Amino acid sequence: MKPAIEIRDVTKIYELAGSKIKAVDGVSLTVQAGEFTALVGPSGSGKTTMLAILAGLLRPNSGQVIIDQQDLTLMTEAKRTSFRCRYLGFIFQASNLVPYLTALENVELMLKLNSKTNQANHERAKNLLIRLGLGERLHNLPGQLSGGQQQRVAIARALVHEPTVVLADEPTASLDTERAHQVVETFAALIHEQGRAGIMVTHDLRMCQYVDQIIQMTDGKITRLINNRAEITALAKGK
Ligand SMILES: Nc1ncnc2c1ncn2[C@@H]1O[C@H](COP(=O)(O)OP(=O)(O)OP(=O)(O)O)[C@@H](O)[C@H]1O
Ligand SMILES: [Mg+2]
């Protein structure tokens, strides 16, 4: 089976006031459909840069970024924008919901952007929110929801259009520990059930207990890859 995400020898150099910063340095990785990967590493190690490259928001200096067998680095800007909308879902540090739309309307916005507003998809939006424990909150505005509830709406929004890839940059940064566990546990379950390829950047190693693979970055390089359950559990427990 072809991987959902395949990155080959990707390098990204930022030029800042005459100096060059190698933020990503020859990274290769694969993520299968239905596989959840955590990207960890110290501040400045290149995690967000890596996600931006995967999202097609940033073009690498060299290397290939292949999602669903299509190379993002060969696409025009316009093609990448429509590709991103169709094949990718995003969850940010803060939920970034539209404040004047209800929970359900925020999720359905992704369907509108993809011209997928039929009855079956409308039902899927609703069912996703119910699955995420928000059945009583469908018609509430984001301002009427707790941080954890808002982040669960963001998860529904990232999954509703059935993307190949879901990217999350520190999705639990604004949540307390209990809510963080609930959010990531449900997120992981949905990734597994629906066969999406998920990548989550996190500083919180405890959140790694829900993933299938941990990739550690240091100075732009992958310095450790853990995909063995016992080792993942040990790391998540701080051992
Ligand atoms: N737009 C930019 N221009 C120049 N340098 C940048 C830019 N964005 C990031 N960098 C540099 O690239 C390196 C990697 O940054 P990046 O944001 O990817 O790290 P990170 O692992 O996400 O860090 P954090 O955990 O703090 O979010 C850092 O040295 C950073 O200063
Ligand atoms: Mg970052």
XYZ file of N, CA and C and ligand atoms in Angstrom:
749
model
N 0.837 -1.207 0.000
C 0.000 0.000 0.000
C 0.878 1.266 0.000
N 0.549 2.225 -0.849
C 1.319 3.473 -0.907
C 1.034 4.287 0.355
N 2.064 4.912 0.955
C 1.797 5.737 2.143
C 0.955 6.963 1.785
N 0.186 7.442 2.772
C -0.629 8.656 2.552
C 0.281 9.883 2.454
N 1.357 9.859 3.255
C 2.324 10.967 3.239
C 3.705 10.384 3.001
N 4.420 10.963 2.082
C 5.795 10.539 1.862
C 6.649 11.786 1.640
N 7.617 11.972 2.517
C 8.520 13.118 2.397
C 9.904 12.569 2.101
N 10.511 13.070 1.051
C 11.832 12.555 0.679
C 12.872 13.662 0.692
N 13.818 13.520 1.615
C 15.014 14.367 1.655
C 14.689 15.861 1.553
N 13.769 16.306 2.412
C 13.315 17.697 2.356
C 14.227 18.625 3.162
N 14.613 19.725 2.528
C 15.431 20.736 3.199
C 14.770 22.099 3.035
N 14.731 22.859 4.121
C 14.194 24.223 4.052
C 15.182 25.189 4.708
N 15.609 26.159 3.963
C 16.551 27.163 4.476
C 15.849 28.514 4.484
N 15.807 29.160 5.631
C 15.283 30.524 5.716
C 16.453 31.492 5.565
N 16.207 32.567 4.869
C 17.247 33.605 4.791
C 16.753 34.796 5.582
N 17.537 35.180 6.567
C 17.125 36.247 7.470
C 18.287 37.214 7.652
N 18.078 38.443 7.226
C 19.106 39.488 7.349
C 20.486 38.989 6.923
N 20.525 38.371 5.749
C 21.810 37.943 5.193
C 22.319 36.612 5.704
N 21.727 36.082 6.799
C 22.204 34.781 7.267
C 21.198 33.681 6.915
N 21.696 32.469 6.806
C 20.842 31.344 6.409
C 20.586 30.420 7.592
N 19.325 30.044 7.753
C 18.974 29.120 8.840
C 18.411 27.855 8.212
N 19.074 26.726 8.460
C 18.589 25.456 7.914
C 17.565 24.893 8.897
N 16.291 25.213 8.678
C 15.255 24.816 9.636
C 14.893 23.341 9.496
N 14.935 22.824 8.268
C 14.688 21.400 8.031
C 15.842 20.900 7.161
N 16.465 19.817 7.605
C 17.741 19.415 7.018
C 17.717 17.944 6.565
N 17.255 17.724 5.349
C 17.292 16.364 4.783
C 16.356 15.382 5.456
N 15.099 15.804 5.696
C 14.138 14.937 6.396
C 13.376 14.036 5.411
N 13.308 12.756 5.745
C 12.480 11.805 5.003
C 11.577 11.103 6.011
N 10.303 10.960 5.678
C 9.416 10.197 6.549
C 8.181 9.740 5.791
N 7.543 8.704 6.294
C 6.289 8.249 5.690
C 5.246 8.059 6.785
N 4.009 8.327 6.435
C 2.891 8.058 7.340
C 1.819 7.347 6.514
N 1.352 6.219 7.037
C 0.321 5.438 6.343
C -1.066 5.979 6.680
N -2.035 5.658 5.837
C -3.432 5.967 6.151
C -3.788 5.228 7.447
N -4.472 5.913 8.349
C -4.866 5.300 9.618
C -3.767 5.303 10.665
N -2.689 6.000 10.381
C -1.556 6.047 11.316
C -1.443 7.455 11.911
N -1.209 7.506 13.209
C -1.126 8.781 13.927
C 0.317 8.959 14.396
N 0.933 10.064 13.985
C 2.345 10.318 14.289
C 2.492 11.579 15.125
N 3.348 11.513 16.131
C 3.660 12.723 16.916
C 5.017 13.234 16.480
N 5.098 14.549 16.339
C 6.364 15.199 15.996
C 6.787 15.976 17.245
N 7.911 15.572 17.833
C 8.370 16.209 19.066
C 9.798 16.736 18.879
N 10.234 17.554 19.827
C 11.591 18.086 19.734
C 11.647 19.463 20.355
N 12.863 19.935 20.663
C 12.993 21.229 21.335
C 12.520 22.390 20.478
N 12.299 23.529 21.124
C 11.886 24.739 20.430
C 12.925 25.098 19.367
N 12.448 25.421 18.176
C 13.361 25.804 17.105
C 13.914 24.629 16.309
N 13.433 23.408 16.590
C 13.993 22.234 15.906
C 13.399 22.013 14.515
N 12.381 22.796 14.143
C 11.857 22.710 12.779
C 10.494 22.062 12.641
N 9.788 21.852 13.759
C 8.512 21.132 13.722
C 7.435 21.900 12.945
N 7.247 23.173 13.292
C 6.221 23.971 12.615
C 6.578 24.164 11.139
N 7.856 24.337 10.860
C 8.301 24.467 9.465
C 7.930 23.202 8.697
N 8.160 22.069 9.327
C 7.828 20.779 8.704
C 6.322 20.684 8.411
N 5.491 21.095 9.364
C 4.034 21.055 9.148
C 3.621 22.000 8.023
N 4.240 23.188 7.980
C 3.908 24.163 6.937
C 4.288 23.624 5.556
N 5.372 22.868 5.492
C 5.778 22.256 4.217
C 4.771 21.176 3.821
N 4.380 20.369 4.807
C 3.391 19.320 4.554
C 2.057 19.901 4.113
N 1.732 21.067 4.651
C 0.468 21.725 4.326
C 0.535 22.437 2.982
N 1.715 22.475 2.386
C 1.869 23.172 1.113
C 1.849 24.686 1.281
N 2.072 25.150 2.512
C 2.091 26.592 2.776
C 3.489 27.156 2.563
N 4.464 26.262 2.577
C 5.861 26.657 2.459
C 6.526 25.694 1.484
N 7.278 26.240 0.539
C 7.932 25.384 -0.451
C 9.339 25.043 0.045
N 9.711 23.771 0.080
C 11.077 23.440 0.515
C 12.104 23.847 -0.545
N 13.355 24.010 -0.140
C 14.413 24.323 -1.113
C 14.715 23.106 -1.976
N 14.611 21.923 -1.364
C 14.801 20.703 -2.152
C 14.023 19.567 -1.499
N 13.840 18.501 -2.254
C 13.122 17.338 -1.744
C 11.707 17.261 -2.281
N 11.046 16.154 -1.971
C 9.678 15.921 -2.462
C 8.703 15.758 -1.306
N 7.493 16.277 -1.503
C 6.428 16.124 -0.515
C 5.248 15.498 -1.244
N 5.014 14.217 -0.974
C 3.996 13.494 -1.733
C 2.833 13.119 -0.814
N 1.655 13.604 -1.163
C 0.442 13.290 -0.410
C -0.534 12.641 -1.377
N -1.009 11.448 -1.006
C -1.943 10.738 -1.878
C -1.359 10.594 -3.301
N -0.083 10.311 -3.347
C 0.652 10.097 -4.607
C 0.766 11.329 -5.501
N 0.530 12.516 -4.916
C 0.702 13.740 -5.700
C 1.784 14.604 -5.051
N 2.718 15.086 -5.859
C 3.850 15.844 -5.343
C 3.499 17.327 -5.238
N 3.415 17.797 -3.990
C 3.052 19.204 -3.744
C 4.074 20.178 -4.323
N 5.343 19.735 -4.361
C 6.395 20.667 -4.794
C 6.338 20.935 -6.302
N 5.585 20.110 -7.038
C 5.485 20.302 -8.488
C 4.229 21.087 -8.876
N 3.387 21.402 -7.887
C 2.109 22.065 -8.201
C 2.263 23.577 -8.301
N 1.404 24.201 -9.094
C 1.340 25.663 -9.110
C 0.705 26.114 -7.791
N 0.850 27.390 -7.495
C 0.265 27.950 -6.272
C -1.246 27.686 -6.209
N -1.920 27.918 -7.329
C -3.380 27.748 -7.387
C -3.763 26.293 -7.143
N -3.009 25.381 -7.736
C -3.299 23.952 -7.589
C -3.083 23.519 -6.138
N -2.004 24.057 -5.524
C -1.722 23.695 -4.128
C -2.823 24.187 -3.199
N -3.366 25.374 -3.488
C -4.439 25.923 -2.654
C -5.674 25.025 -2.716
N -6.052 24.595 -3.901
C -7.250 23.743 -3.990
C -6.943 22.350 -3.436
N -5.710 21.886 -3.613
C -5.308 20.587 -3.069
C -5.423 20.600 -1.537
N -4.915 21.681 -0.945
C -4.922 21.838 0.509
C -6.356 21.769 1.060
N -7.243 22.453 0.391
C -8.637 22.510 0.828
C -9.306 21.132 0.771
N -8.953 20.355 -0.235
C -9.603 19.062 -0.458
C -8.952 17.933 0.357
N -7.620 17.908 0.396
C -6.912 16.741 0.934
C -6.392 16.913 2.358
N -6.422 18.139 2.887
C -5.850 18.358 4.206
C -6.852 18.934 5.195
N -6.640 18.608 6.470
C -7.395 19.220 7.555
C -6.400 19.754 8.566
N -6.755 20.856 9.240
C -5.815 21.480 10.175
C -6.459 21.707 11.537
N -5.643 21.534 12.571
C -6.058 21.915 13.919
C -4.917 22.743 14.495
N -5.238 23.930 14.972
C -4.199 24.830 15.460
C -4.181 24.854 16.990
N -3.194 25.605 17.509
C -3.031 25.748 18.963
C -4.307 26.298 19.599
N -4.807 27.394 19.039
C -6.124 27.909 19.439
C -7.077 27.434 18.343
N -8.342 27.225 18.696
C -9.220 26.517 17.758
C -9.530 27.301 16.484
N -9.364 28.652 16.499
C -9.600 29.462 15.299
C -10.968 29.247 14.666
N -11.993 29.122 15.508
C -13.346 28.973 14.952
C -13.858 30.353 14.552
N -14.785 30.374 13.602
C -15.392 31.644 13.209
C -16.375 32.030 14.323
N -16.164 33.182 14.987
C -16.910 33.483 16.216
C -18.421 33.679 16.030
N -18.846 34.080 14.820
C -20.278 34.347 14.634
C -21.011 33.175 13.976
N -20.330 32.032 13.832
C -21.004 30.828 13.326
C -21.114 29.820 14.463
N -22.202 29.038 14.460
C -22.375 28.022 15.496
C -21.381 26.883 15.275
N -21.321 25.967 16.265
C -20.424 24.807 16.166
C -20.689 24.069 14.855
N -21.951 23.767 14.586
C -22.302 23.023 13.374
C -21.958 23.821 12.114
N -22.249 25.114 12.131
C -21.939 25.953 10.952
C -20.430 26.040 10.702
N -19.634 26.065 11.786
C -18.178 26.080 11.627
C -17.697 24.812 10.915
N -18.287 23.676 11.279
C -17.885 22.409 10.661
C -18.360 22.379 9.203
N -19.594 22.848 8.995
C -20.159 22.809 7.635
C -19.453 23.763 6.675
N -18.773 24.746 7.238
C -18.019 25.681 6.393
C -17.007 24.925 5.506
N -16.375 23.897 6.070
C -15.412 23.104 5.292
C -16.103 22.373 4.145
N -17.366 21.988 4.363
C -18.118 21.316 3.291
C -18.437 22.319 2.188
N -18.817 23.533 2.604
C -19.124 24.581 1.609
C -17.897 24.871 0.757
N -16.730 25.009 1.422
C -15.499 25.320 0.691
C -15.149 24.237 -0.313
N -15.617 23.018 -0.045
C -15.314 21.906 -0.943
C -16.508 21.523 -1.821
N -17.531 22.376 -1.846
C -18.760 22.091 -2.609
C -19.292 20.691 -2.311
N -19.360 20.377 -1.019
C -19.815 19.039 -0.616
C -21.025 19.141 0.305
N -21.923 20.074 0.007
C -23.018 20.335 0.952
C -24.263 19.487 0.664
N -24.109 18.183 0.487
C -25.311 17.359 0.316
C -25.798 16.850 1.673
N -26.950 16.195 1.668
C -27.579 15.765 2.918
C -26.693 14.791 3.703
N -26.041 13.875 2.986
C -25.202 12.868 3.661
C -24.052 13.548 4.407
N -23.465 14.560 3.790
C -22.353 15.268 4.430
C -22.833 16.129 5.591
N -24.021 16.691 5.430
C -24.642 17.468 6.496
C -24.819 16.557 7.728
N -25.288 15.344 7.483
C -25.461 14.362 8.567
C -24.107 13.998 9.175
N -23.077 13.874 8.321
C -21.762 13.514 8.846
C -21.208 14.602 9.774
N -21.424 15.862 9.395
C -20.972 16.975 10.237
C -21.617 16.864 11.627
N -22.919 16.630 11.612
C -23.679 16.530 12.862
C -23.206 15.318 13.676
N -23.056 14.193 13.000
C -22.658 12.968 13.699
C -21.247 13.055 14.277
N -20.369 13.745 13.563
C -19.005 13.927 14.080
C -19.056 14.709 15.390
N -19.846 15.777 15.396
C -19.954 16.588 16.618
C -20.589 15.782 17.748
N -21.568 14.954 17.412
C -22.201 14.106 18.433
C -21.154 13.126 18.975
N -20.389 12.519 18.049
C -19.325 11.565 18.416
C -18.294 12.225 19.335
N -18.093 13.530 19.138
C -17.121 14.272 19.947
C -17.764 14.823 21.227
N -18.975 14.368 21.507
C -19.638 14.737 22.763
C -20.291 16.108 22.748
N -20.598 16.624 21.540
C -21.137 17.980 21.452
C -22.572 17.999 20.916
N -23.267 16.876 21.079
C -24.637 16.765 20.578
C -25.570 17.840 21.108
N -25.311 18.292 22.334
C -26.173 19.317 22.945
C -25.702 20.729 22.610
N -24.587 20.815 21.882
C -23.957 22.109 21.665
C -23.877 22.525 20.197
N -24.606 21.796 19.343
C -24.511 22.027 17.889
C -24.770 23.475 17.502
N -25.722 24.106 18.195
C -26.161 25.438 17.776
C -25.630 26.552 18.671
N -24.581 26.226 19.444
C -23.939 27.255 20.267
C -22.811 27.925 19.503
N -22.570 29.189 19.829
C -21.448 29.911 19.231
C -20.157 29.521 19.969
N -18.992 29.640 19.329
C -17.729 29.284 19.998
C -17.561 29.949 21.361
N -17.987 31.222 21.470
C -17.851 31.953 22.735
C -18.659 31.343 23.873
N -19.613 30.473 23.525
C -20.444 29.820 24.556
C -19.905 28.435 24.900
N -18.753 28.083 24.330
C -18.173 26.752 24.573
C -16.870 26.870 25.357
N -16.531 25.796 26.087
C -15.258 25.777 26.814
C -14.116 25.566 25.812
N -12.884 25.757 26.286
C -11.711 25.578 25.416
C -11.653 24.175 24.816
N -11.922 23.177 25.649
C -11.874 21.789 25.174
C -12.973 21.509 24.156
N -14.160 22.092 24.416
C -15.272 21.905 23.467
C -14.951 22.577 22.129
N -14.362 23.770 22.198
C -13.991 24.469 20.958
C -12.969 23.650 20.167
N -12.024 23.051 20.886
C -10.995 22.274 20.198
C -11.606 21.011 19.578
N -12.671 20.495 20.195
C -13.343 19.328 19.604
C -14.123 19.723 18.352
N -14.675 20.946 18.338
C -15.316 21.448 17.107
C -14.247 21.558 16.006
N -13.057 22.032 16.393
C -11.963 22.170 15.419
C -11.561 20.800 14.852
N -11.634 19.768 15.682
C -11.323 18.414 15.198
C -12.368 17.976 14.169
N -13.641 18.228 14.489
C -14.716 17.875 13.538
C -14.511 18.621 12.226
N -14.166 19.900 12.326
C -13.959 20.717 11.126
C -12.779 20.178 10.281
N -11.762 19.667 10.971
C -10.576 19.168 10.254
C -10.831 17.822 9.578
N -11.892 17.115 10.000
C -12.134 15.761 9.477
C -13.339 15.646 8.551
N -14.236 16.628 8.589
C -15.564 16.464 7.965
C -15.516 16.273 6.451
N -14.523 16.868 5.791
C -14.456 16.772 4.325
C -13.638 15.563 3.877
N -13.386 14.628 4.810
C -12.687 13.372 4.547
C -11.315 13.588 3.886
N -10.441 14.365 4.571
C -9.118 14.624 4.004
C -8.225 13.388 4.101
N -7.167 13.358 3.309
C -6.185 12.276 3.414
C -5.333 12.482 4.667
N -5.007 13.757 4.922
C -4.046 14.107 5.965
C -4.654 15.109 6.941
N -4.408 14.905 8.237
C -4.827 15.885 9.240
C -3.586 16.328 10.013
N -3.349 17.632 10.052
C -2.167 18.184 10.716
C -2.598 18.994 11.931
N -1.920 18.794 13.051
C -2.268 19.530 14.265
C -0.992 20.094 14.898
N -0.951 21.407 15.122
C 0.218 22.025 15.753
C -0.131 22.395 17.187
N 0.370 21.630 18.126
C 0.109 21.858 19.556
C -1.381 22.020 19.858
N -2.212 21.045 19.507
C -3.660 21.208 19.678
C -4.108 21.293 21.135
N -3.245 20.880 22.060
C -3.669 20.864 23.460
C -3.007 21.970 24.286
N -2.294 22.872 23.613
C -1.520 23.887 24.356
C -2.385 24.746 25.270
N -3.667 24.972 24.882
C -4.501 25.850 25.704
C -5.442 25.073 26.632
N -5.200 23.771 26.780
C -6.126 22.953 27.574
C -5.489 22.433 28.859
N -6.332 22.175 29.880
C -5.792 21.538 31.077
C -5.563 20.051 30.766
N -4.819 19.371 31.665
C -4.380 18.003 31.376
C -5.528 17.059 31.056
N -6.596 17.123 31.847
C -7.699 16.172 31.647
C -8.349 16.368 30.283
N -8.614 17.646 29.945
C -9.223 17.945 28.650
C -8.283 17.593 27.506
N -6.985 17.829 27.723
C -6.001 17.509 26.684
C -6.048 16.019 26.364
N -6.098 15.191 27.409
C -6.177 13.742 27.188
C -7.448 13.371 26.437
N -8.588 13.946 26.840
C -9.862 13.635 26.167
C -9.787 13.992 24.687
N -9.267 15.194 24.415
C -9.228 15.688 23.033
C -8.332 14.797 22.162
N -7.125 14.492 22.651
C -6.190 13.715 21.826
C -6.643 12.265 21.696
N -7.245 11.726 22.762
C -7.724 10.342 22.697
C -8.812 10.213 21.616
N -9.746 11.161 21.598
C -10.824 11.107 20.597
C -10.267 11.362 19.198
N -9.357 12.311 19.113
C -8.722 12.616 17.830
C -8.057 11.347 17.269
N -7.306 10.646 18.121
C -6.617 9.419 17.706
C -7.628 8.360 17.252
N -8.711 8.217 18.014
C -9.717 7.201 17.663
C -10.310 7.486 16.284
N -10.588 8.759 16.009
C -11.176 9.128 14.708
C -10.184 8.905 13.572
N -8.918 9.216 13.797
C -7.888 8.990 12.781
C -7.822 7.496 12.431
N -7.848 6.665 13.481
C -7.784 5.218 13.259
C -9.034 4.704 12.556
N -10.207 5.120 13.054
C -11.482 4.646 12.476
C -11.647 5.065 11.025
N -11.284 6.315 10.735
C -11.569 6.863 9.412
C -10.407 6.701 8.434
N -9.289 6.159 8.928
C -8.165 5.909 8.023
C -7.471 7.166 7.526
N -7.406 8.191 8.363
C -6.661 9.405 7.971
C -5.198 9.242 8.396
N -4.310 10.012 7.767
C -2.914 10.061 8.222
C -2.784 11.314 9.074
N -2.490 11.150 10.370
C -2.455 12.292 11.282
C -1.045 12.602 11.746
N -0.712 13.884 11.792
C 0.562 14.305 12.388
C 0.272 15.404 13.393
N 0.757 15.224 14.601
C 0.523 16.194 15.675
C 1.860 16.647 16.263
N 2.084 17.953 16.243
C 3.243 18.498 16.938
C 2.834 18.687 18.395
N 3.654 18.221 19.308
C 3.331 18.442 20.726
C 4.591 18.572 21.574
N 4.464 19.373 22.633
C 5.545 19.477 23.607
C 5.282 18.543 24.777
N 4.053 18.010 24.808
C 3.626 17.220 25.952
C 3.769 15.730 25.635
N 4.826 15.124 26.155
C 5.106 13.718 25.832
C 3.990 12.779 26.286
N 3.209 13.216 27.303
C 2.115 12.354 27.772
C 1.095 12.114 26.669
N 0.971 13.074 25.750
C 0.015 12.945 24.649
C 0.457 11.895 23.627
N 1.736 11.491 23.732
C 2.263 10.519 22.772
C 1.719 9.113 23.001
N 1.074 8.875 24.135
C 0.547 7.526 24.373
C -0.549 7.149 23.366
N -1.135 8.147 22.677
C -2.223 7.853 21.742
C -1.744 7.664 20.307
N -0.434 7.835 20.059
C 0.045 7.783 18.676
C 0.684 6.424 18.349
N 0.936 6.209 17.081
C 1.524 4.951 16.602
C 3.012 5.100 16.307
N 3.436 6.355 16.158
C 4.830 6.616 15.774
C 5.241 7.967 16.373
N 6.451 8.022 16.920
C 6.956 9.300 17.437
C 8.207 9.651 16.648
N 8.211 10.870 16.108
C 9.388 11.335 15.375
C 9.976 12.493 16.157
N 11.231 12.347 16.536
C 11.889 13.415 17.268
C 12.783 14.203 16.334
N 12.630 15.524 16.356
C 13.489 16.389 15.541
C 14.453 17.159 16.432
N 15.674 17.297 15.972
C 16.672 18.130 16.651
C 17.446 18.862 15.561
N 17.542 20.179 15.678
C 18.269 20.986 14.679
C 17.887 20.636 13.246
N 16.588 20.479 12.988
C 16.120 20.261 11.619
C 16.228 18.829 11.115
N 16.793 17.937 11.935
C 16.946 16.547 11.482
C 16.099 15.604 12.331
N 15.736 14.476 11.762
C 15.077 13.440 12.564
C 16.174 12.697 13.311
N 16.103 12.768 14.641
C 17.162 12.132 15.417
C 16.677 10.851 16.103
N 15.369 10.617 16.067
C 14.866 9.396 16.684
C 13.499 9.078 16.108
N 13.254 7.807 15.827
C 11.939 7.387 15.351
C 11.508 6.181 16.184
N 10.385 6.322 16.857
C 9.918 5.236 17.721
C 8.570 4.756 17.202
N 8.479 3.484 16.852
C 7.171 2.990 16.410
C 6.832 1.656 17.060
N 7.450 1.459 18.205
C 7.202 0.225 18.943
C 6.375 0.587 20.176
N 5.273 -0.141 20.367
C 4.284 0.222 21.391
C 4.894 0.355 22.789
N 5.753 -0.591 23.165
C 6.343 -0.575 24.511
C 7.181 0.691 24.712
N 7.953 1.049 23.700
C 8.798 2.251 23.804
C 7.965 3.521 23.821
N 6.882 3.533 23.025
C 5.992 4.703 22.996
C 5.383 4.904 24.384
N 4.904 3.816 24.968
C 4.282 3.892 26.296
C 5.295 4.365 27.338
N 6.501 3.837 27.267
C 7.539 4.212 28.231
C 7.833 5.711 28.129
N 7.953 6.205 26.897
C 8.261 7.622 26.702
C 7.104 8.499 27.212
N 5.866 8.088 26.920
C 4.697 8.866 27.333
C 4.578 8.899 28.862
N 5.109 7.873 29.524
C 5.062 7.833 30.990
C 6.290 8.474 31.605
N 7.164 9.005 30.746
C 8.347 9.732 31.232
C 9.438 8.815 31.728
N 9.456 7.581 31.214
C 10.501 6.640 31.661
C 11.649 6.626 30.677
N 9.878 32.852 8.791
C 11.079 32.560 9.300
N 12.174 33.244 8.907
C 13.394 32.944 9.400
N 13.629 31.947 10.275
C 12.583 31.235 10.710
C 11.251 31.497 10.245
N 10.410 30.623 10.849
C 11.177 29.854 11.643
N 12.480 30.208 11.565
C 13.621 29.575 12.241
O 13.671 28.203 11.814
C 13.970 27.334 12.912
C 12.826 26.321 13.084
O 11.642 27.006 13.492
P 10.256 26.276 13.755
O 9.229 27.321 13.986
O 10.009 25.306 12.665
O 10.571 25.473 15.110
P 9.613 24.639 16.089
O 10.260 23.315 16.256
O 8.216 24.681 15.596
O 9.755 25.461 17.446
P 8.655 25.672 18.639
O 8.645 24.394 19.408
O 9.247 26.801 19.413
O 7.330 26.021 18.023
C 14.190 28.242 14.103
O 15.575 28.480 14.198
C 13.453 29.508 13.738
O 14.050 30.633 14.354
Mg 6.382 25.442 16.410
